[in-house]
Coordinates of N, CA and C in Angstrom, one line a residue:
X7 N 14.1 -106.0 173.1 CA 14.7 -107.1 172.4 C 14.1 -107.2 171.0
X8 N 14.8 -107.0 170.0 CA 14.5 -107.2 168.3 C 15.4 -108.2 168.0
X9 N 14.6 -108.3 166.4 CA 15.3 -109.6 165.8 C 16.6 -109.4 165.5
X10 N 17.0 -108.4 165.6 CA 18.8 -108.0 165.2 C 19.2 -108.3 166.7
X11 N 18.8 -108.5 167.7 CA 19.5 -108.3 168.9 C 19.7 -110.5 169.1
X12 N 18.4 -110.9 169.0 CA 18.3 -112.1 168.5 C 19.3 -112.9 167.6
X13 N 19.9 -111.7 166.8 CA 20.7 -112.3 165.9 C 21.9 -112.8 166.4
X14 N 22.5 -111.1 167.0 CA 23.6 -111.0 167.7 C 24.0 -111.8 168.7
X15 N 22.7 -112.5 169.0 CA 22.8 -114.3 170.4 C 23.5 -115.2 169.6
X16 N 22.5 -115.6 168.6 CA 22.8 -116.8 167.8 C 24.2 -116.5 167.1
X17 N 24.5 -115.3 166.9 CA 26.1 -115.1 166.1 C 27.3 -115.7 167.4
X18 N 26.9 -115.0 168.7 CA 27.6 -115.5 169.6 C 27.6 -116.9 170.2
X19 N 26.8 -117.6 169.9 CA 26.8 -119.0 170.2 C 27.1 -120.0 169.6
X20 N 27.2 -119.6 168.1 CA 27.1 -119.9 167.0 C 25.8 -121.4 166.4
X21 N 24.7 -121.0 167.2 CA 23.4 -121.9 166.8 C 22.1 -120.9 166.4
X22 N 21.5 -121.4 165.9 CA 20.0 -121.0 165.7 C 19.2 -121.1 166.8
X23 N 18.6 -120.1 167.6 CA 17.4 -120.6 168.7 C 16.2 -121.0 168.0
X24 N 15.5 -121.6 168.0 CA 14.5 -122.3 168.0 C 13.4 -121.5 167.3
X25 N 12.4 -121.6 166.4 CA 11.7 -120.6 165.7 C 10.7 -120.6 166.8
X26 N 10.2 -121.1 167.5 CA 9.1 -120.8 168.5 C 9.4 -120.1 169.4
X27 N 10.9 -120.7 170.6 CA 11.5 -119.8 171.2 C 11.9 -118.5 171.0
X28 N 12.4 -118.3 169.8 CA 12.6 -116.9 169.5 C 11.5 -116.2 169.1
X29 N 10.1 -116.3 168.9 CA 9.1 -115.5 168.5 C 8.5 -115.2 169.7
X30 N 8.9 -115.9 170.6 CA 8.3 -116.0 172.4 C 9.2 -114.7 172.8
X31 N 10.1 -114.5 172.9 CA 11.4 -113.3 173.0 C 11.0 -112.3 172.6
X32 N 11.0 -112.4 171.0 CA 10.2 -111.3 170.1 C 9.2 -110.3 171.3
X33 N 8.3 -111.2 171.8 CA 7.0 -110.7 172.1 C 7.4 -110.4 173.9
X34 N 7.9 -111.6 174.6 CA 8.1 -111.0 175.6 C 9.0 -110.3 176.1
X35 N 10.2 -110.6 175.3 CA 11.7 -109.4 175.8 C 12.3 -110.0 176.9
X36 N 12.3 -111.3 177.3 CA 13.0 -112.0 178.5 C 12.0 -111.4 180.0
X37 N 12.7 -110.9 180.8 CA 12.0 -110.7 181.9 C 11.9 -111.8 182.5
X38 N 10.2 -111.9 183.3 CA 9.7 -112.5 184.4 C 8.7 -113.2 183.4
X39 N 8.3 -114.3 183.8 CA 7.3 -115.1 183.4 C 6.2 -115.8 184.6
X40 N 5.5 -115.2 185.3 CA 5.1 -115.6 186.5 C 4.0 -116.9 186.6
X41 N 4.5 -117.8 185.9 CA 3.5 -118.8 185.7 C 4.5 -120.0 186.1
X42 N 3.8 -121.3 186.1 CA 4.9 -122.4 186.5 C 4.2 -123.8 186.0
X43 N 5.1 -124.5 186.0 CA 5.0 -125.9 185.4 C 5.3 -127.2 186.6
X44 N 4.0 -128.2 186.0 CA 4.1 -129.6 187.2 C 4.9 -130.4 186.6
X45 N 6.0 -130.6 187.4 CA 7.1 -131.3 187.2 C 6.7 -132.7 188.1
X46 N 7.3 -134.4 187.0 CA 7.0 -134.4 186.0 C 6.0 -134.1 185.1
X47 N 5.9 -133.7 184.0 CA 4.8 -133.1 183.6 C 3.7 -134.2 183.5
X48 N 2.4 -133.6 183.6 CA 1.2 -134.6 183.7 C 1.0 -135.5 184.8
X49 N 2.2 -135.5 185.9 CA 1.7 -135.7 186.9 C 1.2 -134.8 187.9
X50 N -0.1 -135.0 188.3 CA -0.4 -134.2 189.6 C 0.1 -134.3 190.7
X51 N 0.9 -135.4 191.3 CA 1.2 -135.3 192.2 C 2.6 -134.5 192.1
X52 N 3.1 -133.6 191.2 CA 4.3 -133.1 190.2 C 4.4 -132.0 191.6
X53 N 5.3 -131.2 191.4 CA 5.9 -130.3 192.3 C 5.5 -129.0 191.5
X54 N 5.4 -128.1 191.5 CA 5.2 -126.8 190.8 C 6.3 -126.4 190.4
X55 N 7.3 -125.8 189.4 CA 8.1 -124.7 189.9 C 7.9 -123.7 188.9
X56 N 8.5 -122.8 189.1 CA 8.2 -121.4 188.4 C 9.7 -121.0 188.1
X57 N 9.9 -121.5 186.7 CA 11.2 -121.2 186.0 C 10.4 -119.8 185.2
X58 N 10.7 -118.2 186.2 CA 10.2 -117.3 185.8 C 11.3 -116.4 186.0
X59 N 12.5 -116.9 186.0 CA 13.4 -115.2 185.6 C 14.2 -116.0 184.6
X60 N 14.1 -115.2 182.8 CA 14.3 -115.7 181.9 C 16.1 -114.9 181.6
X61 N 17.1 -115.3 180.8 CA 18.0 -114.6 180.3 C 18.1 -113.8 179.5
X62 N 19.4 -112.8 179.9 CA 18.8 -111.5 179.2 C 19.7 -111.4 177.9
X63 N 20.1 -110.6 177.3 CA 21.1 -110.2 176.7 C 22.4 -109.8 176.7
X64 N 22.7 -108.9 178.6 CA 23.6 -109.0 178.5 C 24.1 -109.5 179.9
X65 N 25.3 -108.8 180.3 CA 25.8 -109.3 181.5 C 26.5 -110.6 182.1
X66 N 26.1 -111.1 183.2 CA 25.9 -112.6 183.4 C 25.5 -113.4 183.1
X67 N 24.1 -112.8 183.2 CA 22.7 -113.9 183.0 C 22.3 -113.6 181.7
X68 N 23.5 -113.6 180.9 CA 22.5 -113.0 178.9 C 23.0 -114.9 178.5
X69 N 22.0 -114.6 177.7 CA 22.2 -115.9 176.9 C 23.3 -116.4 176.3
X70 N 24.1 -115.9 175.9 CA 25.5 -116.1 175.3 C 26.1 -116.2 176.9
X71 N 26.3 -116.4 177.8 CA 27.4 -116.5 178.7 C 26.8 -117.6 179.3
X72 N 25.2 -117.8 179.7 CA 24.7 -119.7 179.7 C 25.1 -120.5 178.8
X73 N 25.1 -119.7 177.7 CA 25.6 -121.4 176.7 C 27.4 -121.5 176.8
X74 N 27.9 -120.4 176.8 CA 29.3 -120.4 177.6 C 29.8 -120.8 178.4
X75 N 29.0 -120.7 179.5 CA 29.8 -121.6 181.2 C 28.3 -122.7 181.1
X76 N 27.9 -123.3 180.4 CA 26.9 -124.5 180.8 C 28.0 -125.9 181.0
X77 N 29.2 -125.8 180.0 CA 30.3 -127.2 180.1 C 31.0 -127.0 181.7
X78 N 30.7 -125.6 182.5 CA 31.8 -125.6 183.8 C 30.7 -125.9 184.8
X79 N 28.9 -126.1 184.3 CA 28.6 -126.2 185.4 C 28.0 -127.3 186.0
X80 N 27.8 -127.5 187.5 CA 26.9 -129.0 188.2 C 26.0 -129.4 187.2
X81 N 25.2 -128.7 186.2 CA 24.2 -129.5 185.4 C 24.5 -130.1 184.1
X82 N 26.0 -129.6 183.9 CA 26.5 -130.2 182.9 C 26.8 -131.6 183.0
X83 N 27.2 -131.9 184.5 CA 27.2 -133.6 184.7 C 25.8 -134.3 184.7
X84 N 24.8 -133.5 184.4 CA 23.3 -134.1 184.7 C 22.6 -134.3 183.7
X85 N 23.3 -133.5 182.4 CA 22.0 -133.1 181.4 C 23.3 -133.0 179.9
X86 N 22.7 -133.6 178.8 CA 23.2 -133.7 177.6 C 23.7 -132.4 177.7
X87 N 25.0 -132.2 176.7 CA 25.5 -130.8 176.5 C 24.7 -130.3 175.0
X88 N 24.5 -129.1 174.8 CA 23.6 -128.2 173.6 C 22.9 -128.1 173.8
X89 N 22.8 -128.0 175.3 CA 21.5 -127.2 175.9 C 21.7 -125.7 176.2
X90 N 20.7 -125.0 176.0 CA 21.4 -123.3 176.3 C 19.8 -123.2 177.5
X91 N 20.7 -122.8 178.7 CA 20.1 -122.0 179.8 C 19.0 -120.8 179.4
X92 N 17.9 -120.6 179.9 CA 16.8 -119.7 179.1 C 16.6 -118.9 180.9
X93 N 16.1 -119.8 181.1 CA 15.7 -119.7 182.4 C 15.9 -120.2 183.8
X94 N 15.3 -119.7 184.8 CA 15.7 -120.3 186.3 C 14.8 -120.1 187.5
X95 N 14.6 -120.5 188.4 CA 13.5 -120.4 189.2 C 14.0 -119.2 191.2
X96 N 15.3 -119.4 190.2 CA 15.7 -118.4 191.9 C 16.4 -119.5 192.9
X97 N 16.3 -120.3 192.5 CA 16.4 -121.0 194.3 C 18.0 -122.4 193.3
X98 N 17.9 -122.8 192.4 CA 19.0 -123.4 191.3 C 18.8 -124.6 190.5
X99 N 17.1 -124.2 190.2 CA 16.4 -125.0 189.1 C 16.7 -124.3 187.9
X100 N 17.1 -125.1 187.0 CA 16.9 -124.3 185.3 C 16.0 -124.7 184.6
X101 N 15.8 -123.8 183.4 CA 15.2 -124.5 182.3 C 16.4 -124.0 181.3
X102 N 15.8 -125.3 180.0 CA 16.7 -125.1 178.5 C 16.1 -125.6 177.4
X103 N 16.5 -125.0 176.7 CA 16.0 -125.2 175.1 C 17.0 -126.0 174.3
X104 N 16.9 -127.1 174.0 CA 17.9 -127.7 173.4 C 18.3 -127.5 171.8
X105 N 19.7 -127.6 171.7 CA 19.9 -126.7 170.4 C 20.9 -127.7 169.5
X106 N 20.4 -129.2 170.1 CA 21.0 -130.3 169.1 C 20.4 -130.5 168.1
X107 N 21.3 -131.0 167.3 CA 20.5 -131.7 166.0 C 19.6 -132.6 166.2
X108 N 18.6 -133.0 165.5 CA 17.8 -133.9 165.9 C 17.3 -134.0 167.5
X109 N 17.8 -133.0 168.2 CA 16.4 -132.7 169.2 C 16.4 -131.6 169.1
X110 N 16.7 -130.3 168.8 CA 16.2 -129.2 168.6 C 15.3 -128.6 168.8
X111 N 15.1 -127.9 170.0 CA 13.5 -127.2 170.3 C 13.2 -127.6 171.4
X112 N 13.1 -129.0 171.5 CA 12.9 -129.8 172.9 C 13.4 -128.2 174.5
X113 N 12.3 -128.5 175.2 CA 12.7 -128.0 176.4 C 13.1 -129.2 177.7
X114 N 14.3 -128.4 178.3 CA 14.5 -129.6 179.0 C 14.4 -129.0 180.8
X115 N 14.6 -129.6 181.9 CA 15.0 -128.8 182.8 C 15.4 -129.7 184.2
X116 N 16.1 -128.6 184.6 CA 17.2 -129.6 185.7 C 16.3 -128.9 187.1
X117 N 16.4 -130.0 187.8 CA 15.4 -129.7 189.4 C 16.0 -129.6 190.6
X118 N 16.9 -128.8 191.0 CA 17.3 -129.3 192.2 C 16.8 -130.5 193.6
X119 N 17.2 -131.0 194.2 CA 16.4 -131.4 195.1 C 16.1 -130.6 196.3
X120 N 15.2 -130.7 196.6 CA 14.7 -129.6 197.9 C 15.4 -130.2 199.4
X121 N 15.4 -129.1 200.5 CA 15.3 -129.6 201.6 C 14.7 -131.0 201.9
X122 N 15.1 -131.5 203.1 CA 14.2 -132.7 203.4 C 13.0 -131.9 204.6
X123 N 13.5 -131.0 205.0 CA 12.0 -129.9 205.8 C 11.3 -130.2 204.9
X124 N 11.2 -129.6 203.7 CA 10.1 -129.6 202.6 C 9.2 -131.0 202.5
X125 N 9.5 -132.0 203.3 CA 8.7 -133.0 202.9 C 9.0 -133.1 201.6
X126 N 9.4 -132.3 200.3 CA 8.8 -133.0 198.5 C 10.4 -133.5 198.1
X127 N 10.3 -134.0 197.2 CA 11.4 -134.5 196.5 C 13.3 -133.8 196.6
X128 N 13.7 -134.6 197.2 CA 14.9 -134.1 197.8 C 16.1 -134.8 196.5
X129 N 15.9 -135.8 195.4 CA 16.8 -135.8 194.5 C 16.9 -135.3 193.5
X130 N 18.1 -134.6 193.1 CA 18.3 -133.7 191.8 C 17.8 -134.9 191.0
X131 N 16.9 -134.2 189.5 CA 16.3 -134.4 188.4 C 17.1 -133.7 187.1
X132 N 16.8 -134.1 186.4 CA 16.8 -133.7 185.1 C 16.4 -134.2 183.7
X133 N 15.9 -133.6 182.8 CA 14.9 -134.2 181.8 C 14.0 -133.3 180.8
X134 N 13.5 -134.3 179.6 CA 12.8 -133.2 179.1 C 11.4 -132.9 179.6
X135 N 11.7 -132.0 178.9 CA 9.5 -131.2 179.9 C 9.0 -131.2 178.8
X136 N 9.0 -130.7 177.5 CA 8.7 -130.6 176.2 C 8.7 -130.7 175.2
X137 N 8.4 -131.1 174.1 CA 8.8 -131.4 172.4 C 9.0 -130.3 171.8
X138 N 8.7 -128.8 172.2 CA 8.7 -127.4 171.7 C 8.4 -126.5 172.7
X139 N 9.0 -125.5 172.4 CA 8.8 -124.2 173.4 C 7.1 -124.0 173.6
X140 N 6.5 -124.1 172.4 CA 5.1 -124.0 172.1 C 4.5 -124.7 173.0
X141 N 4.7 -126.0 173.3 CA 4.1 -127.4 174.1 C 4.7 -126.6 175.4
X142 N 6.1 -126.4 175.8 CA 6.2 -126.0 177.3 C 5.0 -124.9 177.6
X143 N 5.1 -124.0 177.0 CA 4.1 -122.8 177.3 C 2.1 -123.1 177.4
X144 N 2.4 -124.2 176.4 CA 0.7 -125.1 177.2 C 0.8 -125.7 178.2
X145 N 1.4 -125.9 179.3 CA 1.6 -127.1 180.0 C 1.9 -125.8 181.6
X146 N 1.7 -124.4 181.1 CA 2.0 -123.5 182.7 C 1.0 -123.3 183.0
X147 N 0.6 -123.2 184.3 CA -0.4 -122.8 185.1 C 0.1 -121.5 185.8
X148 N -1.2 -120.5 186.7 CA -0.5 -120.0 187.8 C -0.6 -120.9 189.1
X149 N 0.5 -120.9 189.7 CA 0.5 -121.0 191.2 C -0.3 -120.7 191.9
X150 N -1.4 -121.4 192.4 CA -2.4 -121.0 193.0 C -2.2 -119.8 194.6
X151 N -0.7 -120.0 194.9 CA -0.4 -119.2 196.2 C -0.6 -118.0 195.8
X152 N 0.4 -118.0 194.0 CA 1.0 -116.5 193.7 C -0.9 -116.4 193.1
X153 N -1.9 -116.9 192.8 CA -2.6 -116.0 192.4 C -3.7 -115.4 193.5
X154 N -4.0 -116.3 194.1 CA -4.1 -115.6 195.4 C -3.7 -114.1 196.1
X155 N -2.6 -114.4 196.2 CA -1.8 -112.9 196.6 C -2.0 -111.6 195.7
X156 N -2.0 -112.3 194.1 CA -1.9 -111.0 193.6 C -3.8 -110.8 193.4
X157 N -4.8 -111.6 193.4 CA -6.1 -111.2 193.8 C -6.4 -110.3 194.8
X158 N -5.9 -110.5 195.7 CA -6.0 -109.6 197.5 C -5.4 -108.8 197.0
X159 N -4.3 -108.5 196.2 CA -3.6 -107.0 196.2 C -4.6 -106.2 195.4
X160 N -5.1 -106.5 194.0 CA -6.2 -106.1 193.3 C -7.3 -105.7 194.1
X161 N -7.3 -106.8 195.1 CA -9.0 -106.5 195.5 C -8.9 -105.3 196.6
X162 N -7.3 -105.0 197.0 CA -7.4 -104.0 198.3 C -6.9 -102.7 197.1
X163 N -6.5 -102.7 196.2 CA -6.3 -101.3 195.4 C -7.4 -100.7 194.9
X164 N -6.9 -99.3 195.0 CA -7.7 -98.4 194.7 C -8.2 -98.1 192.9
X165 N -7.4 -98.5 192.2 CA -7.1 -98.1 191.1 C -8.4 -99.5 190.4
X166 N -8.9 -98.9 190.1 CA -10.2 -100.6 189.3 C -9.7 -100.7 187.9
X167 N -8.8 -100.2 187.6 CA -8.1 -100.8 186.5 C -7.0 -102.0 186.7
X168 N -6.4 -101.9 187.9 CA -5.7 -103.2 188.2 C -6.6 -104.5 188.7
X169 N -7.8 -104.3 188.8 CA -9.1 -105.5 189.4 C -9.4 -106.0 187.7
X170 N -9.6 -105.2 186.8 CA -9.6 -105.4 185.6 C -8.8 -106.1 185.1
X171 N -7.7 -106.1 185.5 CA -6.5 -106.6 184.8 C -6.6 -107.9 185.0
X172 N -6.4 -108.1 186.3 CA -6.0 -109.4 187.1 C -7.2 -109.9 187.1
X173 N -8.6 -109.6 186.9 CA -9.9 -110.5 186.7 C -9.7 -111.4 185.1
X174 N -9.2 -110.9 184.3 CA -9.1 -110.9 182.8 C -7.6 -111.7 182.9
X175 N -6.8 -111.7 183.5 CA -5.5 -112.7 183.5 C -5.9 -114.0 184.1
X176 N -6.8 -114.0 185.7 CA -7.0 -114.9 186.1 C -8.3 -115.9 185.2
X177 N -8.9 -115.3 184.6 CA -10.5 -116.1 183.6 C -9.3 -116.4 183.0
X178 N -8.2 -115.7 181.8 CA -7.8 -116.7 180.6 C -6.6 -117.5 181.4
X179 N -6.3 -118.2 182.7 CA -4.9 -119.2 183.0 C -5.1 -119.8 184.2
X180 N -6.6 -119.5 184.9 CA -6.4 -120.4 186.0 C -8.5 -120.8 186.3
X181 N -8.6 -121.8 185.1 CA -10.3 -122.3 185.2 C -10.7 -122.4 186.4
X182 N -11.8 -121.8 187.1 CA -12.8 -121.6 187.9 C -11.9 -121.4 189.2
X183 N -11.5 -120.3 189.4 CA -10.8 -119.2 190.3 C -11.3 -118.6 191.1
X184 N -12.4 -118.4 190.5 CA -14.1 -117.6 191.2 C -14.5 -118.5 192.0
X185 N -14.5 -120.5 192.0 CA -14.7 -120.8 192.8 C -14.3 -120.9 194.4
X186 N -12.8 -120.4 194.1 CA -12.3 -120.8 194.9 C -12.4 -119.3 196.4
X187 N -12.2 -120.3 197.8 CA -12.7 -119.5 198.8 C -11.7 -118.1 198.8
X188 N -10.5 -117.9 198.7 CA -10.2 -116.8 198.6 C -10.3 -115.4 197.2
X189 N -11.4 -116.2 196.3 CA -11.8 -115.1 195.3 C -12.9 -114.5 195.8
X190 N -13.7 -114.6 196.6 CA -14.3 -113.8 197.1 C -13.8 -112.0 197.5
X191 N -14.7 -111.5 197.3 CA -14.7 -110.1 196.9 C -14.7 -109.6 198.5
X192 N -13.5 -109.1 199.0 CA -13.5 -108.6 200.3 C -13.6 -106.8 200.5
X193 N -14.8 -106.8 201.4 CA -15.3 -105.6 201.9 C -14.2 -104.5 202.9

């Protein structure tokens, strides 16, 4: 993904993405973003989700075809329209970057409600999460499950360049990880 390809979105949408959002693109290229946010934000007792498979360029899921079918779909009855779809969590949570005037940048994101098995919040949500792409991306943690899992995979590989890796991901995004009972170094 380059800034000519960037362009070719905004030509088809006919809006500007967001100068923070699009320098995030620049760098990451869409993909997976395996981190997640507590919904409402700043609450702890918030739900986690992991709006981590981002849109791509082309196909279905390219950004020009979210801002396209966003007026045909369930979240259009839930959430201001000029929002453009970025992201989604798998299961039919979104995220969005709003691309109104005078809110512009703002991220916003729609929640499904969960099972009632789940015990957690069973009513659809929707709302903003952030004043800027910049502010959403302060406000992600990892998932303590997913970092977990991907520790144990490091710690049973052979290769000590992936222990490296994931030692040096886990110190800069999840404070005192080392304390926790499953960072222990298994024999």
């Amino acid at each position: 993904m380059d800034a000519a390809d960037l362009d070719r979105v905004e030509d088809q949408i006919g809006e500007r993405l967001p100068d923070d959002f699009r320098a995030f693109l620049l760098v990451a290229h869409g993909g997976t973003l395996p981190y997640a946010v507590r919904l409402p934000p700043g609450d702890e007792a918030g739900h986690l989700i992991e709006f981590s498979s981002f849109a791509g360029l082309r196909g279905d899921w390219s950004l020009s075809r979210r801002w396209a079918d966003f007026p045909a779909t369930f979240m259009a009855d839930h959430l201001p329209h000029g929002l453009l779809e970025v992201a989604n969590d798998g299961g039919g949570s979104c995220l969005y970057v709003d691309l109104r005037p005078g809110t512009r940048g703002k991220v916003w994101a729609f929640v499904h409600g969960l099972p009632e098995w789940t015990g957690l919040n069973r009513t659809n949500m929707g709302g903003e999460v952030a004043e800027s792409w910049d502010a959403y991306l302060d406000l992600l943690t990892i998932d303590e499950d997913y970092a977990r899992d991907v520790w144990e995979e490091a710690v049973s590989s052979p290769d000590a360049s992936w222990m490296t890796a994931v030692t040096a991901w886990l110190d800069s995004a999840l404070p005192n990880w080392r304390s926790r009972g499953w960072a222990r170094l298994k024999s």
